[in-house]
C-alpha cells in the first residue's frame, strides 16, 4: 500500500515493524505499530481501514498507558467516521485507562469532548511531498 502521493517508505517500515514484533512476540510493539498504521490510513482518508487497525491495536495485550492512548485515538477515528455512540463508549474506556495509569485526562464533560472529536482527520503536512 502506498501513502502520501506514492511514498512507500512509511508502509514498508510499518510492515517490517509488524513482522519483527510478531517474530519476537512483542505484543505491545505490535499494538503500537498497528496504531501508527491506523493513523497513516486515517491521514490518507481510509477511515474504515484505520478503525479496523486501531481496534486490532486495542484488542491485544497492553498496559494502561498504551491502552489509554490507543483508545483515545480510536475515539477520534470513530468521531471522524460519524460513529457518535462509539466515540462516547471509547472515551469512557480511555478515561478509565488514563486514570489507572496516573495520567491526566482532559477536564471536559463527555459531551463537550465528543464534540471536539467529531470532525475530519487532518492530513499531516509533514508527510506530504512538495513538488
PDB file of C-alpha atoms in Angstrom:
ATOM      1  CA  UNK A   1       0.000   0.000   0.000  1.00  0.00           C
ATOM      2  CA  UNK A   2       1.255   3.461  -0.789  1.00  0.00           C
ATOM      3  CA  UNK A   3       0.851   6.507   1.419  1.00  0.00           C
ATOM      4  CA  UNK A   4       1.456  10.182   0.744  1.00  0.00           C
ATOM      5  CA  UNK A   5       1.441  10.509  -3.008  1.00  0.00           C
ATOM      6  CA  UNK A   6       3.419   7.377  -3.797  1.00  0.00           C
ATOM      7  CA  UNK A   7       5.932   7.337  -0.937  1.00  0.00           C
ATOM      8  CA  UNK A   8       6.132   3.684   0.070  1.00  0.00           C
ATOM      9  CA  UNK A   9       8.652   4.192   2.890  1.00  0.00           C
ATOM     10  CA  UNK A  10       6.118   4.562   5.707  1.00  0.00           C
ATOM     11  CA  UNK A  11       4.133   1.493   4.653  1.00  0.00           C
ATOM     12  CA  UNK A  12       7.301  -0.595   4.306  1.00  0.00           C
ATOM     13  CA  UNK A  13       8.617   0.460   7.720  1.00  0.00           C
ATOM     14  CA  UNK A  14       5.331  -0.363   9.435  1.00  0.00           C
ATOM     15  CA  UNK A  15       5.116  -3.703   7.639  1.00  0.00           C
ATOM     16  CA  UNK A  16       8.646  -4.568   8.760  1.00  0.00           C
ATOM     17  CA  UNK A  17       7.864  -3.493  12.336  1.00  0.00           C
ATOM     18  CA  UNK A  18       4.799  -5.753  12.382  1.00  0.00           C
ATOM     19  CA  UNK A  19       6.835  -8.727  11.115  1.00  0.00           C
ATOM     20  CA  UNK A  20       9.542  -8.158  13.711  1.00  0.00           C
ATOM     21  CA  UNK A  21       7.106  -7.735  16.604  1.00  0.00           C
ATOM     22  CA  UNK A  22       5.293 -10.909  15.549  1.00  0.00           C
ATOM     23  CA  UNK A  23       8.578 -12.820  15.294  1.00  0.00           C
ATOM     24  CA  UNK A  24       9.658 -11.950  18.823  1.00  0.00           C
ATOM     25  CA  UNK A  25       6.196 -11.978  20.421  1.00  0.00           C
ATOM     26  CA  UNK A  26       6.262  -8.274  21.298  1.00  0.00           C
ATOM     27  CA  UNK A  27       2.539  -7.639  21.762  1.00  0.00           C
ATOM     28  CA  UNK A  28       2.968  -4.028  22.907  1.00  0.00           C
ATOM     29  CA  UNK A  29       5.195  -3.263  19.933  1.00  0.00           C
ATOM     30  CA  UNK A  30       2.620  -4.821  17.624  1.00  0.00           C
ATOM     31  CA  UNK A  31      -0.121  -2.663  19.123  1.00  0.00           C
ATOM     32  CA  UNK A  32       2.000   0.439  18.637  1.00  0.00           C
ATOM     33  CA  UNK A  33       2.808  -0.471  15.024  1.00  0.00           C
ATOM     34  CA  UNK A  34      -0.881  -1.127  14.306  1.00  0.00           C
ATOM     35  CA  UNK A  35      -1.735   2.242  15.848  1.00  0.00           C
ATOM     36  CA  UNK A  36       0.763   4.035  13.615  1.00  0.00           C
ATOM     37  CA  UNK A  37      -0.546   2.149  10.614  1.00  0.00           C
ATOM     38  CA  UNK A  38      -4.087   3.186  11.581  1.00  0.00           C
ATOM     39  CA  UNK A  39      -3.038   6.835  11.778  1.00  0.00           C
ATOM     40  CA  UNK A  40      -1.444   6.620   8.341  1.00  0.00           C
ATOM     41  CA  UNK A  41      -4.647   5.180   6.905  1.00  0.00           C
ATOM     42  CA  UNK A  42      -6.687   7.926   8.562  1.00  0.00           C
ATOM     43  CA  UNK A  43      -4.464  10.628   7.123  1.00  0.00           C
ATOM     44  CA  UNK A  44      -4.849   9.010   3.696  1.00  0.00           C
ATOM     45  CA  UNK A  45      -8.641   9.239   4.231  1.00  0.00           C
ATOM     46  CA  UNK A  46      -9.123   5.479   4.601  1.00  0.00           C
ATOM     47  CA  UNK A  47     -11.203   5.650   7.780  1.00  0.00           C
ATOM     48  CA  UNK A  48     -12.698   2.154   7.691  1.00  0.00           C
ATOM     49  CA  UNK A  49      -9.206   0.606   7.429  1.00  0.00           C
ATOM     50  CA  UNK A  50      -7.914   2.971  10.111  1.00  0.00           C
ATOM     51  CA  UNK A  51     -10.694   1.995  12.512  1.00  0.00           C
ATOM     52  CA  UNK A  52     -10.170  -1.721  11.890  1.00  0.00           C
ATOM     53  CA  UNK A  53      -6.420  -1.391  12.618  1.00  0.00           C
ATOM     54  CA  UNK A  54      -6.986   0.773  15.711  1.00  0.00           C
ATOM     55  CA  UNK A  55      -9.486  -1.790  17.051  1.00  0.00           C
ATOM     56  CA  UNK A  56      -6.904  -4.555  16.495  1.00  0.00           C
ATOM     57  CA  UNK A  57      -4.279  -2.496  18.312  1.00  0.00           C
ATOM     58  CA  UNK A  58      -6.577  -2.030  21.292  1.00  0.00           C
ATOM     59  CA  UNK A  59      -7.674  -5.680  21.349  1.00  0.00           C
ATOM     60  CA  UNK A  60      -4.197  -7.045  22.044  1.00  0.00           C
ATOM     61  CA  UNK A  61      -2.376  -7.207  25.361  1.00  0.00           C
ATOM     62  CA  UNK A  62      -1.389  -3.749  26.558  1.00  0.00           C
ATOM     63  CA  UNK A  63      -0.522  -1.667  29.548  1.00  0.00           C
ATOM     64  CA  UNK A  64      -2.726   1.176  30.773  1.00  0.00           C
ATOM     65  CA  UNK A  65      -0.581   3.846  29.114  1.00  0.00           C
ATOM     66  CA  UNK A  66      -0.777   2.158  25.703  1.00  0.00           C
ATOM     67  CA  UNK A  67      -4.482   1.408  26.107  1.00  0.00           C
ATOM     68  CA  UNK A  68      -5.200   4.994  27.178  1.00  0.00           C
ATOM     69  CA  UNK A  69      -3.529   6.434  24.125  1.00  0.00           C
ATOM     70  CA  UNK A  70      -4.855   3.815  21.688  1.00  0.00           C
ATOM     71  CA  UNK A  71      -8.442   4.145  22.919  1.00  0.00           C
ATOM     72  CA  UNK A  72      -8.338   7.951  22.693  1.00  0.00           C
ATOM     73  CA  UNK A  73      -7.054   7.691  19.099  1.00  0.00           C
ATOM     74  CA  UNK A  74      -9.778   5.163  18.306  1.00  0.00           C
ATOM     75  CA  UNK A  75     -12.403   7.544  19.721  1.00  0.00           C
ATOM     76  CA  UNK A  76     -11.008  10.231  17.419  1.00  0.00           C
ATOM     77  CA  UNK A  77     -11.318   7.906  14.421  1.00  0.00           C
ATOM     78  CA  UNK A  78     -14.889   6.981  15.377  1.00  0.00           C
ATOM     79  CA  UNK A  79     -15.640  10.691  15.570  1.00  0.00           C
ATOM     80  CA  UNK A  80     -14.223  11.329  12.114  1.00  0.00           C
ATOM     81  CA  UNK A  81     -16.385   8.486  10.806  1.00  0.00           C
ATOM     82  CA  UNK A  82     -19.518   9.904  12.461  1.00  0.00           C
ATOM     83  CA  UNK A  83     -19.899   6.960  14.852  1.00  0.00           C
ATOM     84  CA  UNK A  84     -21.039   9.099  17.794  1.00  0.00           C
ATOM     85  CA  UNK A  85     -22.125   6.284  20.123  1.00  0.00           C
ATOM     86  CA  UNK A  86     -18.773   4.544  19.682  1.00  0.00           C
ATOM     87  CA  UNK A  87     -16.971   7.822  20.447  1.00  0.00           C
ATOM     88  CA  UNK A  88     -18.659   8.127  23.825  1.00  0.00           C
ATOM     89  CA  UNK A  89     -18.144   4.491  24.775  1.00  0.00           C
ATOM     90  CA  UNK A  90     -14.464   4.524  23.753  1.00  0.00           C
ATOM     91  CA  UNK A  91     -13.835   7.814  25.567  1.00  0.00           C
ATOM     92  CA  UNK A  92     -15.144   6.249  28.756  1.00  0.00           C
ATOM     93  CA  UNK A  93     -12.704   3.344  28.295  1.00  0.00           C
ATOM     94  CA  UNK A  94      -9.911   5.789  27.589  1.00  0.00           C
ATOM     95  CA  UNK A  95     -10.670   7.810  30.734  1.00  0.00           C
ATOM     96  CA  UNK A  96     -10.512   4.615  32.815  1.00  0.00           C
ATOM     97  CA  UNK A  97      -7.084   3.713  31.377  1.00  0.00           C
ATOM     98  CA  UNK A  98      -5.740   7.255  31.772  1.00  0.00           C
ATOM     99  CA  UNK A  99      -6.721   7.302  35.452  1.00  0.00           C
ATOM    100  CA  UNK A 100      -5.342   3.782  36.049  1.00  0.00           C
ATOM    101  CA  UNK A 101      -2.029   4.900  34.538  1.00  0.00           C
ATOM    102  CA  UNK A 102      -1.998   8.062  36.665  1.00  0.00           C
ATOM    103  CA  UNK A 103      -2.129  10.248  33.561  1.00  0.00           C
ATOM    104  CA  UNK A 104      -4.207  13.428  33.269  1.00  0.00           C
ATOM    105  CA  UNK A 105      -7.314  13.247  31.127  1.00  0.00           C
ATOM    106  CA  UNK A 106      -8.962  16.309  29.528  1.00  0.00           C
ATOM    107  CA  UNK A 107     -11.161  18.024  32.107  1.00  0.00           C
ATOM    108  CA  UNK A 108     -14.233  18.292  29.894  1.00  0.00           C
ATOM    109  CA  UNK A 109     -17.692  16.779  30.062  1.00  0.00           C
ATOM    110  CA  UNK A 110     -18.135  13.767  27.790  1.00  0.00           C
ATOM    111  CA  UNK A 111     -20.487  15.683  25.504  1.00  0.00           C
ATOM    112  CA  UNK A 112     -18.000  18.547  25.087  1.00  0.00           C
ATOM    113  CA  UNK A 113     -15.119  16.165  24.466  1.00  0.00           C
ATOM    114  CA  UNK A 114     -17.207  14.252  21.915  1.00  0.00           C
ATOM    115  CA  UNK A 115     -17.905  17.489  20.047  1.00  0.00           C
ATOM    116  CA  UNK A 116     -14.182  18.156  19.724  1.00  0.00           C
ATOM    117  CA  UNK A 117     -13.545  14.663  18.369  1.00  0.00           C
ATOM    118  CA  UNK A 118     -16.315  14.618  15.755  1.00  0.00           C
ATOM    119  CA  UNK A 119     -14.553  16.248  12.813  1.00  0.00           C
ATOM    120  CA  UNK A 120     -12.478  15.074   9.826  1.00  0.00           C
ATOM    121  CA  UNK A 121      -8.965  13.788  10.425  1.00  0.00           C
ATOM    122  CA  UNK A 122      -6.478  16.318   9.039  1.00  0.00           C
ATOM    123  CA  UNK A 123      -3.618  15.125   6.892  1.00  0.00           C
ATOM    124  CA  UNK A 124      -0.248  15.742   8.424  1.00  0.00           C
ATOM    125  CA  UNK A 125       1.564  18.263   6.264  1.00  0.00           C
ATOM    126  CA  UNK A 126       4.978  16.922   7.228  1.00  0.00           C
ATOM    127  CA  UNK A 127       4.296  13.748   5.247  1.00  0.00           C
ATOM    128  CA  UNK A 128       3.128  15.399   2.063  1.00  0.00           C
ATOM    129  CA  UNK A 129       5.522  15.630  -0.823  1.00  0.00           C
ATOM    130  CA  UNK A 130       6.039  19.088  -2.202  1.00  0.00           C
ATOM    131  CA  UNK A 131       6.502  19.411  -5.927  1.00  0.00           C
TER     132      UNK A 131
END
